[in-house]
Amino acid sequence: MDLSLNVNGRPEQFSARPNELLVERLRDGLGLTGTKVGCDTGQCGSCVVRLDGRSVKSCLVLTATAAGSEVTTIEGVTTPGGELTGLQEALRQEHGTQCGFCTPGMVMALGELVETALAENASGGEAPTESEIREWLTGNLCRCTGYHSVVRGVQRACSAARPEAAEASEAGAVAAASAGSGQEG
């Protein structure tokens, strides 16, 4: 069947089998290998992409059902200058990437959470709690990080909208480091 998608802002037209999965189209058909195949059962989250703005597991979506949609993969997540996004930079700073296999799926899934949190922060809302972040992560498996550094990365990214929160967090980290080293802070 002939289909079209808008992938990372670029229109794509192609023929697809009725049973073709979106992850297959992205990786094999379009060469977007940042979207990983981990379990093929929708349990690991390494294949997460954004479909019309919502994070979905592309190994569970038929390409035909995504026809006409906007798909964003990890390759499409950049700032206008090509730098890391706030979430990516926060994960880097907090060592939340480790081996990197699950990272693209986590960035795609957590990107939706961070965008929502930043919008709510701008209107006076609260950043997501640690338990809310961990709940959001239940669909993404990681063998390396233990999730602690990923949670800290999300918290750092969410605090970006509140400069006073970021300053307080950094001051607390400096005080904790000083206390741990026997120096006075």
Coordinates of N, CA, C and O in Angstrom, one line a residue:
M1 N 0.8 -1.2 0.0 CA 0.0 0.0 0.0 C 0.9 1.2 0.0 O 1.9 1.2 0.6
D2 N 0.4 2.3 -0.7 CA 1.2 3.5 -0.7 C 0.8 4.4 0.4 O -0.4 4.6 0.7
L3 N 1.8 4.9 1.1 CA 1.6 5.7 2.4 C 2.5 6.9 2.4 O 3.5 7.0 1.6
S4 N 2.2 7.8 3.2 CA 3.1 9.0 3.5 C 3.1 9.3 4.9 O 2.1 9.1 5.7
L5 N 4.2 9.8 5.4 CA 4.5 10.2 6.7 C 5.3 11.5 6.7 O 6.0 11.7 5.7
N6 N 5.2 12.3 7.7 CA 6.1 13.4 7.8 C 7.0 13.0 8.9 O 6.7 12.9 10.1
V7 N 8.3 12.8 8.6 CA 9.3 12.3 9.5 C 10.4 13.3 9.8 O 11.1 13.7 8.8
N8 N 10.4 13.7 11.0 CA 11.4 14.8 11.4 C 11.3 16.0 10.5 O 12.3 16.6 10.1
G9 N 10.1 16.4 10.2 CA 9.8 17.6 9.4 C 10.0 17.4 7.9 O 9.8 18.4 7.2
R10 N 10.2 16.2 7.5 CA 10.4 15.9 6.0 C 9.3 14.9 5.5 O 9.1 13.9 6.1
P11 N 8.6 15.3 4.4 CA 7.6 14.4 3.9 C 8.3 13.1 3.3 O 9.3 13.2 2.6
E12 N 7.7 12.0 3.6 CA 8.2 10.7 3.1 C 7.0 10.0 2.4 O 6.0 9.8 3.1
Q13 N 7.2 9.5 1.2 CA 6.2 8.6 0.6 C 6.8 7.3 0.2 O 8.0 7.3 -0.3
F14 N 6.1 6.2 0.4 CA 6.7 4.9 0.2 C 5.6 3.9 0.1 O 4.4 4.1 0.4
S15 N 5.9 2.7 -0.3 CA 5.0 1.5 -0.3 C 5.4 0.7 0.9 O 6.6 0.5 1.2
A16 N 4.4 0.2 1.6 CA 4.6 -0.6 2.8 C 3.7 -1.8 2.8 O 2.6 -1.8 2.2
R17 N 4.2 -2.9 3.4 CA 3.3 -4.1 3.6 C 2.3 -3.8 4.7 O 2.5 -3.0 5.6
P18 N 1.1 -4.4 4.6 CA 0.1 -4.1 5.6 C 0.5 -4.4 7.1 O 0.0 -3.8 8.0
N19 N 1.5 -5.4 7.2 CA 1.9 -5.8 8.6 C 3.2 -5.1 9.0 O 3.8 -5.5 10.0
E20 N 3.7 -4.2 8.2 CA 5.0 -3.5 8.5 C 4.8 -2.6 9.8 O 3.9 -1.9 9.9
L21 N 5.8 -2.8 10.7 CA 5.8 -2.0 11.9 C 6.5 -0.7 11.6 O 7.4 -0.6 10.8
L22 N 6.1 0.4 12.4 CA 6.7 1.7 12.2 C 8.2 1.6 12.5 O 9.0 2.3 11.7
V23 N 8.7 0.9 13.4 CA 10.1 0.8 13.7 C 10.8 0.2 12.5 O 12.0 0.6 12.2
E24 N 10.2 -0.7 11.8 CA 10.9 -1.2 10.6 C 11.0 -0.2 9.5 O 12.0 -0.1 8.8
R25 N 10.0 0.6 9.3 CA 10.0 1.7 8.3 C 11.1 2.7 8.7 O 11.8 3.1 7.8
L26 N 11.1 3.1 9.9 CA 12.1 4.1 10.3 C 13.5 3.6 10.2 O 14.4 4.3 9.6
R27 N 13.8 2.4 10.7 CA 15.2 1.9 10.7 C 15.6 1.4 9.3 O 16.6 1.8 8.7
D28 N 14.8 0.5 8.7 CA 15.2 -0.2 7.5 C 14.8 0.6 6.3 O 15.5 0.6 5.3
G29 N 13.6 1.2 6.3 CA 13.2 2.0 5.1 C 13.8 3.4 5.0 O 14.0 3.9 3.9
L30 N 14.0 4.0 6.2 CA 14.4 5.4 6.1 C 15.8 5.6 6.7 O 16.4 6.7 6.7
G31 N 16.4 4.5 7.2 CA 17.8 4.6 7.7 C 17.9 5.4 9.0 O 19.0 5.8 9.4
L32 N 16.9 5.5 9.8 CA 16.9 6.3 11.1 C 17.1 5.3 12.2 O 16.2 4.8 12.9
T33 N 18.4 4.9 12.3 CA 18.7 3.8 13.3 C 18.9 4.2 14.7 O 19.2 3.4 15.6
G34 N 18.6 5.5 15.0 CA 18.6 5.9 16.4 C 17.5 5.3 17.2 O 17.6 5.0 18.4
T35 N 16.4 4.9 16.5 CA 15.3 4.2 17.1 C 15.7 2.8 17.1 O 16.0 2.1 16.1
K36 N 15.8 2.2 18.3 CA 16.4 0.9 18.5 C 15.3 -0.2 18.6 O 14.2 0.1 18.9
V37 N 15.7 -1.4 18.3 CA 14.8 -2.6 18.5 C 15.4 -3.4 19.6 O 16.6 -3.8 19.5
G38 N 14.7 -3.5 20.7 CA 15.2 -4.2 21.8 C 14.5 -5.5 22.1 O 15.1 -6.5 22.2
C39 N 13.2 -5.4 22.2 CA 12.5 -6.6 22.7 C 11.4 -7.1 21.7 O 11.0 -8.2 21.7
D40 N 11.0 -6.2 20.8 CA 10.0 -6.5 19.8 C 8.6 -6.8 20.4 O 7.7 -7.4 19.8
T41 N 8.5 -6.5 21.7 CA 7.2 -6.8 22.4 C 6.6 -5.6 23.1 O 5.6 -5.7 23.8
G42 N 7.3 -4.4 23.0 CA 6.8 -3.2 23.6 C 7.1 -3.1 25.0 O 6.5 -2.2 25.7
Q43 N 8.0 -3.9 25.5 CA 8.3 -3.8 27.0 C 9.5 -3.0 27.3 O 9.6 -2.5 28.4
C44 N 10.5 -2.8 26.4 CA 11.7 -2.2 26.8 C 11.8 -0.7 26.5 O 12.5 0.0 27.2
G45 N 11.0 -0.1 25.6 CA 11.0 1.3 25.3 C 12.1 1.8 24.5 O 12.2 3.0 24.2
S46 N 13.0 1.0 24.0 CA 14.1 1.5 23.2 C 13.7 2.0 21.8 O 14.4 2.7 21.1
C47 N 12.4 1.7 21.4 CA 11.9 2.1 20.1 C 11.0 3.3 20.2 O 10.3 3.6 19.2
V48 N 10.9 4.0 21.3 CA 10.0 5.1 21.5 C 10.3 6.2 20.5 O 11.4 6.6 20.3
V49 N 9.3 6.7 19.8 CA 9.3 7.9 19.0 C 8.1 8.7 19.3 O 7.3 8.3 20.1
R50 N 8.0 9.9 18.8 CA 6.9 10.8 19.0 C 6.0 10.7 17.8 O 6.5 10.9 16.6
L51 N 4.7 10.4 17.9 CA 3.8 10.3 16.9 C 2.7 11.3 17.1 O 2.0 11.2 18.1
D52 N 2.7 12.3 16.3 CA 1.8 13.5 16.5 C 1.9 14.1 17.9 O 1.0 14.4 18.6
G53 N 3.2 14.1 18.3 CA 3.5 14.8 19.6 C 3.4 13.9 20.8 O 3.9 14.3 21.9
R54 N 3.0 12.7 20.7 CA 2.8 11.7 21.8 C 3.9 10.6 21.7 O 4.1 10.1 20.6
S55 N 4.5 10.3 22.8 CA 5.5 9.2 22.8 C 4.8 7.8 22.6 O 3.8 7.6 23.3
V56 N 5.2 7.0 21.7 CA 4.7 5.7 21.4 C 5.8 4.7 21.2 O 6.9 5.1 20.7
K57 N 5.6 3.5 21.4 CA 6.5 2.4 21.1 C 6.3 2.0 19.7 O 5.3 1.4 19.3
S58 N 7.3 2.3 18.8 CA 7.1 2.1 17.4 C 7.1 0.6 17.0 O 6.7 0.3 15.9
C59 N 7.5 -0.3 17.9 CA 7.4 -1.7 17.6 C 6.0 -2.2 17.7 O 5.7 -3.3 17.4
L60 N 5.1 -1.4 18.3 CA 3.7 -1.8 18.4 C 2.8 -1.0 17.5 O 1.6 -1.2 17.6
V61 N 3.3 -0.2 16.6 CA 2.5 0.6 15.7 C 2.7 0.2 14.3 O 3.8 0.1 13.8
L62 N 1.6 -0.2 13.6 CA 1.7 -0.5 12.2 C 1.9 0.8 11.4 O 1.3 1.8 11.7
T63 N 2.8 0.7 10.5 CA 3.1 1.9 9.7 C 1.8 2.4 9.0 O 1.6 3.7 9.0
A64 N 0.9 1.5 8.6 CA -0.3 2.0 8.0 C -1.2 2.8 8.9 O -1.8 3.8 8.5
T65 N -1.2 2.5 10.2 CA -2.0 3.3 11.1 C -1.4 4.6 11.4 O -2.1 5.5 11.9
A66 N -0.1 4.8 11.1 CA 0.6 6.1 11.3 C 0.5 7.0 10.1 O 0.9 8.1 10.1
A67 N 0.0 6.4 9.0 CA -0.1 7.2 7.7 C -0.6 8.6 7.9 O -1.6 8.7 8.6
G68 N 0.0 9.5 7.3 CA -0.4 10.9 7.4 C 0.0 11.6 8.7 O -0.3 12.8 8.8
S69 N 0.7 11.0 9.5 CA 1.1 11.5 10.8 C 2.4 12.2 10.8 O 3.2 12.0 9.9
E70 N 2.7 12.9 11.9 CA 4.0 13.5 12.1 C 4.8 12.6 13.0 O 4.3 12.3 14.1
V71 N 5.9 12.2 12.6 CA 6.8 11.3 13.4 C 8.1 12.0 13.7 O 8.7 12.5 12.8
T72 N 8.5 12.0 15.0 CA 9.8 12.5 15.3 C 10.6 11.4 16.0 O 10.1 10.8 16.9
T73 N 11.8 11.2 15.4 CA 12.7 10.3 16.0 C 13.8 11.0 16.7 O 13.9 12.2 16.7
I74 N 14.7 10.3 17.3 CA 15.8 10.9 18.0 C 16.6 11.8 17.1 O 17.2 12.8 17.5
E75 N 16.7 11.4 15.8 CA 17.5 12.2 14.8 C 16.8 13.6 14.6 O 17.5 14.5 14.2
G76 N 15.5 13.7 14.9 CA 14.8 14.9 14.7 C 14.8 15.8 15.9 O 14.1 16.9 15.9
V77 N 15.4 15.4 17.0 CA 15.4 16.1 18.3 C 16.7 16.9 18.3 O 17.7 16.4 18.7
T78 N 16.6 18.2 18.0 CA 17.8 19.0 18.0 C 17.3 20.5 18.3 O 16.1 20.8 18.2
T79 N 18.2 21.3 18.8 CA 17.9 22.7 18.9 C 18.2 23.3 17.5 O 18.8 22.7 16.7
P80 N 17.7 24.5 17.3 CA 17.9 25.2 16.0 C 19.4 25.3 15.6 O 19.8 25.2 14.5
G81 N 20.3 25.4 16.6 CA 21.7 25.5 16.4 C 22.4 24.1 16.3 O 23.6 24.0 16.1
G82 N 21.6 23.0 16.5 CA 22.2 21.7 16.4 C 22.8 21.2 17.7 O 23.4 20.1 17.8
E83 N 22.7 22.0 18.8 CA 23.2 21.5 20.1 C 22.2 20.5 20.8 O 21.1 20.3 20.3
L84 N 22.7 20.0 21.9 CA 21.8 19.1 22.6 C 20.6 19.9 23.2 O 20.7 21.0 23.5
T85 N 19.5 19.2 23.3 CA 18.3 19.8 23.9 C 18.6 20.0 25.4 O 19.6 19.3 26.0
G86 N 17.8 20.7 26.1 CA 17.9 20.8 27.6 C 17.9 19.5 28.3 O 18.7 19.2 29.2
L87 N 17.0 18.6 27.9 CA 16.9 17.3 28.5 C 18.2 16.5 28.2 O 18.8 15.8 29.1
Q88 N 18.6 16.5 26.9 CA 19.8 15.7 26.6 C 21.0 16.2 27.4 O 21.8 15.4 27.9
E89 N 21.2 17.5 27.5 CA 22.3 18.1 28.2 C 22.2 17.8 29.7 O 23.2 17.4 30.3
A90 N 21.0 17.8 30.3 CA 20.8 17.5 31.7 C 21.1 16.0 31.9 O 21.8 15.7 32.9
L91 N 20.7 15.1 31.0 CA 21.1 13.7 31.2 C 22.6 13.5 31.0 O 23.2 12.7 31.8
R92 N 23.2 14.2 30.2 CA 24.7 14.2 30.0 C 25.4 14.6 31.3 O 26.2 13.9 31.9
Q93 N 24.9 15.7 31.9 CA 25.5 16.3 33.1 C 25.3 15.3 34.3 O 26.2 15.3 35.2
E94 N 24.2 14.6 34.3 CA 23.9 13.8 35.4 C 24.3 12.3 35.2 O 24.0 11.4 36.0
H95 N 25.0 12.1 34.1 CA 25.5 10.7 33.7 C 24.4 9.7 33.5 O 24.5 8.6 34.0
G96 N 23.3 10.2 32.9 CA 22.1 9.4 32.8 C 22.0 8.6 31.4 O 21.0 8.2 31.0
T97 N 23.2 8.5 30.8 CA 23.1 7.8 29.5 C 23.9 6.5 29.4 O 23.6 5.7 28.7
Q98 N 24.9 6.3 30.2 CA 25.7 5.1 30.3 C 26.0 4.5 28.9 O 26.6 5.1 28.1
C99 N 25.5 3.3 28.6 CA 25.9 2.6 27.4 C 25.2 3.3 26.2 O 25.7 3.3 25.1
G100 N 24.1 3.9 26.4 CA 23.4 4.6 25.3 C 22.4 3.9 24.5 O 21.6 4.5 23.8
F101 N 22.2 2.6 24.7 CA 21.3 1.8 23.9 C 19.8 2.3 24.2 O 19.1 2.5 23.2
C102 N 19.5 2.5 25.4 CA 18.1 2.9 25.8 C 17.9 4.4 25.7 O 16.8 4.8 25.7
T103 N 19.0 5.1 25.6 CA 18.9 6.6 25.6 C 18.0 7.2 24.6 O 17.2 8.1 25.0
P104 N 18.0 6.8 23.3 CA 17.1 7.5 22.4 C 15.6 7.3 22.8 O 14.9 8.3 22.8
G105 N 15.2 6.1 23.2 CA 13.8 5.9 23.6 C 13.5 6.7 24.9 O 12.4 7.2 25.0
M106 N 14.4 6.7 25.8 CA 14.2 7.5 27.0 C 14.1 9.0 26.7 O 13.2 9.7 27.3
V107 N 14.9 9.5 25.8 CA 14.9 10.9 25.5 C 13.5 11.2 24.8 O 12.9 12.2 25.1
M108 N 13.1 10.3 24.0 CA 11.8 10.6 23.3 C 10.6 10.5 24.3 O 9.7 11.3 24.2
A109 N 10.6 9.5 25.2 CA 9.5 9.4 26.1 C 9.6 10.5 27.2 O 8.6 11.2 27.4
L110 N 10.8 10.8 27.7 CA 10.9 11.8 28.8 C 10.7 13.2 28.2 O 10.4 14.1 28.9
G111 N 11.0 13.4 26.9 CA 10.8 14.7 26.3 C 9.4 15.2 26.4 O 9.2 16.4 26.7
E112 N 8.5 14.3 26.3 CA 7.1 14.7 26.5 C 6.8 15.1 27.9 O 6.1 16.1 28.1
L113 N 7.3 14.4 28.9 CA 7.2 14.8 30.3 C 7.8 16.1 30.6 O 7.2 17.0 31.2
V114 N 9.0 16.3 30.1 CA 9.7 17.6 30.3 C 9.0 18.8 29.7 O 8.9 19.8 30.3
E115 N 8.6 18.6 28.4 CA 7.9 19.7 27.8 C 6.6 20.1 28.5 O 6.3 21.3 28.7
T116 N 5.9 19.1 29.0 CA 4.7 19.4 29.8 C 5.1 20.1 31.1 O 4.4 21.1 31.5
A117 N 6.1 19.6 31.8 CA 6.5 20.2 33.0 C 7.0 21.6 32.8 O 6.7 22.5 33.6
L118 N 7.7 21.9 31.8 CA 8.2 23.2 31.5 C 7.1 24.2 31.2 O 7.1 25.3 31.7
A119 N 6.1 23.7 30.5 CA 4.9 24.5 30.2 C 4.1 24.8 31.5 O 3.7 25.9 31.7
E120 N 4.0 23.8 32.4 CA 3.3 24.0 33.6 C 4.2 24.9 34.5 O 3.6 25.8 35.3
N121 N 5.5 24.8 34.5 CA 6.4 25.6 35.3 C 6.2 27.1 34.9 O 6.2 28.0 35.8
A122 N 6.1 27.3 33.6 CA 5.9 28.7 33.1 C 4.6 29.3 33.6 O 4.5 30.5 33.7
S123 N 3.6 28.5 33.8 CA 2.4 29.0 34.3 C 2.2 28.8 35.8 O 1.1 28.8 36.3
G124 N 3.3 28.6 36.5 CA 3.3 28.5 38.0 C 3.1 27.1 38.5 O 2.9 26.9 39.7
G125 N 3.1 26.1 37.7 CA 2.9 24.7 38.2 C 4.1 24.1 38.8 O 5.2 24.7 38.7
E126 N 4.0 23.0 39.3 CA 5.1 22.3 40.0 C 5.8 21.3 39.0 O 5.2 20.8 38.1
A127 N 7.1 21.2 39.2 CA 7.9 20.2 38.4 C 7.5 18.8 38.9 O 7.0 18.6 40.0
P128 N 7.6 17.8 38.0 CA 7.2 16.4 38.4 C 8.1 15.9 39.6 O 9.3 16.3 39.7
T129 N 7.5 15.2 40.4 CA 8.2 14.6 41.6 C 9.0 13.4 41.1 O 8.9 12.9 40.0
E130 N 9.9 13.0 42.0 CA 10.7 11.8 41.7 C 9.9 10.6 41.4 O 10.1 9.9 40.4
S131 N 8.8 10.4 42.2 CA 7.9 9.3 41.9 C 7.2 9.4 40.6 O 7.0 8.4 39.9
E132 N 6.8 10.6 40.2 CA 6.2 10.8 38.9 C 7.1 10.5 37.8 O 6.7 9.9 36.8
I133 N 8.3 10.9 37.9 CA 9.4 10.7 36.9 C 9.6 9.2 36.8 O 9.6 8.6 35.7
R134 N 9.7 8.5 37.9 CA 10.0 7.1 37.9 C 8.8 6.3 37.3 O 8.9 5.3 36.6
E135 N 7.5 6.8 37.6 CA 6.4 6.2 37.0 C 6.4 6.3 35.5 O 6.1 5.4 34.7
W136 N 6.8 7.5 35.0 CA 6.9 7.8 33.6 C 7.9 6.9 32.9 O 7.7 6.5 31.8
L137 N 8.9 6.5 33.6 CA 10.0 5.7 33.1 C 9.6 4.2 33.1 O 10.4 3.4 32.6
T138 N 8.5 3.8 33.6 CA 8.2 2.4 33.7 C 8.2 1.7 32.4 O 8.4 0.4 32.3
G139 N 8.0 2.4 31.3 CA 8.0 1.7 30.0 C 9.3 1.7 29.3 O 9.4 1.3 28.2
N140 N 10.4 2.2 30.0 CA 11.7 2.2 29.5 C 12.7 1.4 30.4 O 12.9 1.8 31.5
L141 N 13.3 0.3 29.8 CA 14.2 -0.5 30.6 C 15.6 0.0 30.3 O 16.0 0.2 29.2
C142 N 16.4 0.0 31.4 CA 17.8 0.3 31.3 C 18.6 -0.6 32.3 O 18.2 -0.8 33.4
R143 N 19.7 -1.2 31.8 CA 20.5 -2.1 32.6 C 21.6 -1.4 33.3 O 22.3 -1.9 34.1
C144 N 21.9 -0.2 32.8 CA 23.2 0.5 33.3 C 23.0 1.5 34.4 O 23.8 1.6 35.3
T145 N 21.9 2.3 34.3 CA 21.9 3.5 35.2 C 21.3 3.3 36.6 O 21.5 4.1 37.5
G146 N 20.4 2.3 36.7 CA 19.7 2.2 38.0 C 18.6 3.4 38.1 O 18.0 3.5 39.1
Y147 N 18.5 4.2 37.0 CA 17.5 5.2 36.9 C 17.8 6.4 37.8 O 17.2 7.5 37.5
H148 N 18.6 6.3 38.8 CA 18.9 7.5 39.7 C 19.4 8.7 38.9 O 18.9 9.8 39.0
S149 N 20.4 8.5 38.0 CA 21.0 9.6 37.3 C 20.0 10.1 36.2 O 20.0 11.3 35.9
V150 N 19.1 9.2 35.7 CA 18.1 9.7 34.7 C 17.1 10.5 35.4 O 16.7 11.6 34.9
V151 N 16.7 10.2 36.6 CA 15.7 11.0 37.4 C 16.3 12.3 37.7 O 15.7 13.4 37.5
R152 N 17.6 12.3 38.1 CA 18.3 13.6 38.4 C 18.4 14.5 37.1 O 18.2 15.7 37.2
G153 N 18.6 13.8 36.0 CA 18.6 14.6 34.7 C 17.3 15.2 34.4 O 17.3 16.4 33.9
V154 N 16.2 14.5 34.6 CA 14.9 15.1 34.3 C 14.6 16.2 35.3 O 14.1 17.3 34.9
Q155 N 15.0 16.0 36.5 CA 14.8 17.1 37.5 C 15.6 18.3 37.1 O 15.1 19.5 37.2
R156 N 16.8 18.1 36.7 CA 17.6 19.3 36.2 C 17.0 19.9 35.0 O 17.0 21.2 34.9
A157 N 16.5 19.2 34.1 CA 15.9 19.7 32.9 C 14.7 20.5 33.2 O 14.4 21.6 32.7
C158 N 13.9 20.0 34.1 CA 12.6 20.7 34.5 C 12.9 21.9 35.3 O 12.2 22.9 35.3
S159 N 14.0 22.0 36.1 CA 14.4 23.1 36.8 C 14.9 24.3 36.0 O 15.0 25.4 36.4
A160 N 15.2 24.0 34.7 CA 15.7 25.0 33.8 C 14.7 26.2 33.6 O 15.2 27.3 33.4
A161 N 13.5 25.9 33.8 CA 12.5 27.0 33.6 C 12.4 27.9 34.8 O 11.8 28.9 34.8
R162 N 13.0 27.4 35.9 CA 13.0 28.2 37.1 C 14.5 28.4 37.5 O 15.0 27.6 38.2
P163 N 15.1 29.5 37.1 CA 16.5 29.8 37.5 C 16.8 29.7 38.9 O 17.8 29.2 39.3
E164 N 15.8 30.2 39.8 CA 16.1 30.1 41.2 C 16.2 28.7 41.7 O 16.9 28.4 42.6
A165 N 15.4 27.8 41.1 CA 15.5 26.4 41.5 C 16.8 25.8 41.1 O 17.4 25.0 41.9
A166 N 17.3 26.1 39.9 CA 18.6 25.6 39.5 C 19.7 26.1 40.3 O 20.6 25.3 40.7
E167 N 19.6 27.4 40.7 CA 20.7 28.0 41.6 C 20.6 27.3 43.0 O 21.7 27.0 43.5
A168 N 19.5 27.0 43.5 CA 19.4 26.4 44.8 C 19.9 25.0 44.7 O 20.6 24.5 45.6
S169 N 19.6 24.3 43.6 CA 20.0 22.9 43.5 C 21.6 22.9 43.4 O 22.2 22.0 44.0
E170 N 22.2 23.8 42.6 CA 23.6 23.8 42.5 C 24.2 24.2 43.9 O 25.2 23.6 44.3
A171 N 23.6 25.1 44.6 CA 24.2 25.5 45.9 C 24.1 24.3 46.9 O 25.0 24.1 47.6
G172 N 23.0 23.6 46.8 CA 22.9 22.4 47.7 C 23.9 21.3 47.3 O 24.5 20.7 48.2
A173 N 24.2 21.2 46.0 CA 25.2 20.2 45.6 C 26.6 20.6 46.0 O 27.4 19.8 46.5
V174 N 26.9 21.9 46.0 CA 28.2 22.4 46.4 C 28.3 22.2 47.9 O 29.4 21.7 48.4
A175 N 27.3 22.5 48.7 CA 27.3 22.3 50.1 C 27.5 20.9 50.5 O 28.3 20.5 51.4
A176 N 26.8 20.0 49.8 CA 26.9 18.6 50.1 C 28.3 18.0 49.7 O 28.9 17.3 50.5
A177 N 28.8 18.5 48.6 CA 30.2 18.1 48.3 C 31.2 18.6 49.3 O 32.1 17.9 49.7
S178 N 31.0 19.8 49.7 CA 31.9 20.4 50.8 C 31.8 19.6 52.1 O 32.8 19.3 52.7
A179 N 30.6 19.3 52.5 CA 30.4 18.6 53.7 C 31.0 17.2 53.6 O 31.6 16.7 54.6
G180 N 30.9 16.6 52.4 CA 31.5 15.2 52.2 C 33.0 15.2 52.2 O 33.6 14.2 52.5
S181 N 33.6 16.4 51.9 CA 35.1 16.4 51.8 C 35.7 17.0 53.0 O 36.9 17.1 53.1
G182 N 34.9 17.3 54.0 CA 35.4 17.9 55.3 C 35.7 19.4 55.2 O 36.2 19.9 56.1
Q183 N 35.4 20.0 54.1 CA 35.6 21.4 53.9 C 34.4 22.2 54.4 O 33.3 21.6 54.3
E184 N 34.6 23.4 54.9 CA 33.4 24.1 55.2 C 32.9 24.8 54.0 O 33.7 25.2 53.1
G185 N 31.6 25.0 53.9 CA 31.0 25.5 52.7 C 30.5 26.9 53.0 O 30.0 27.7 52.5

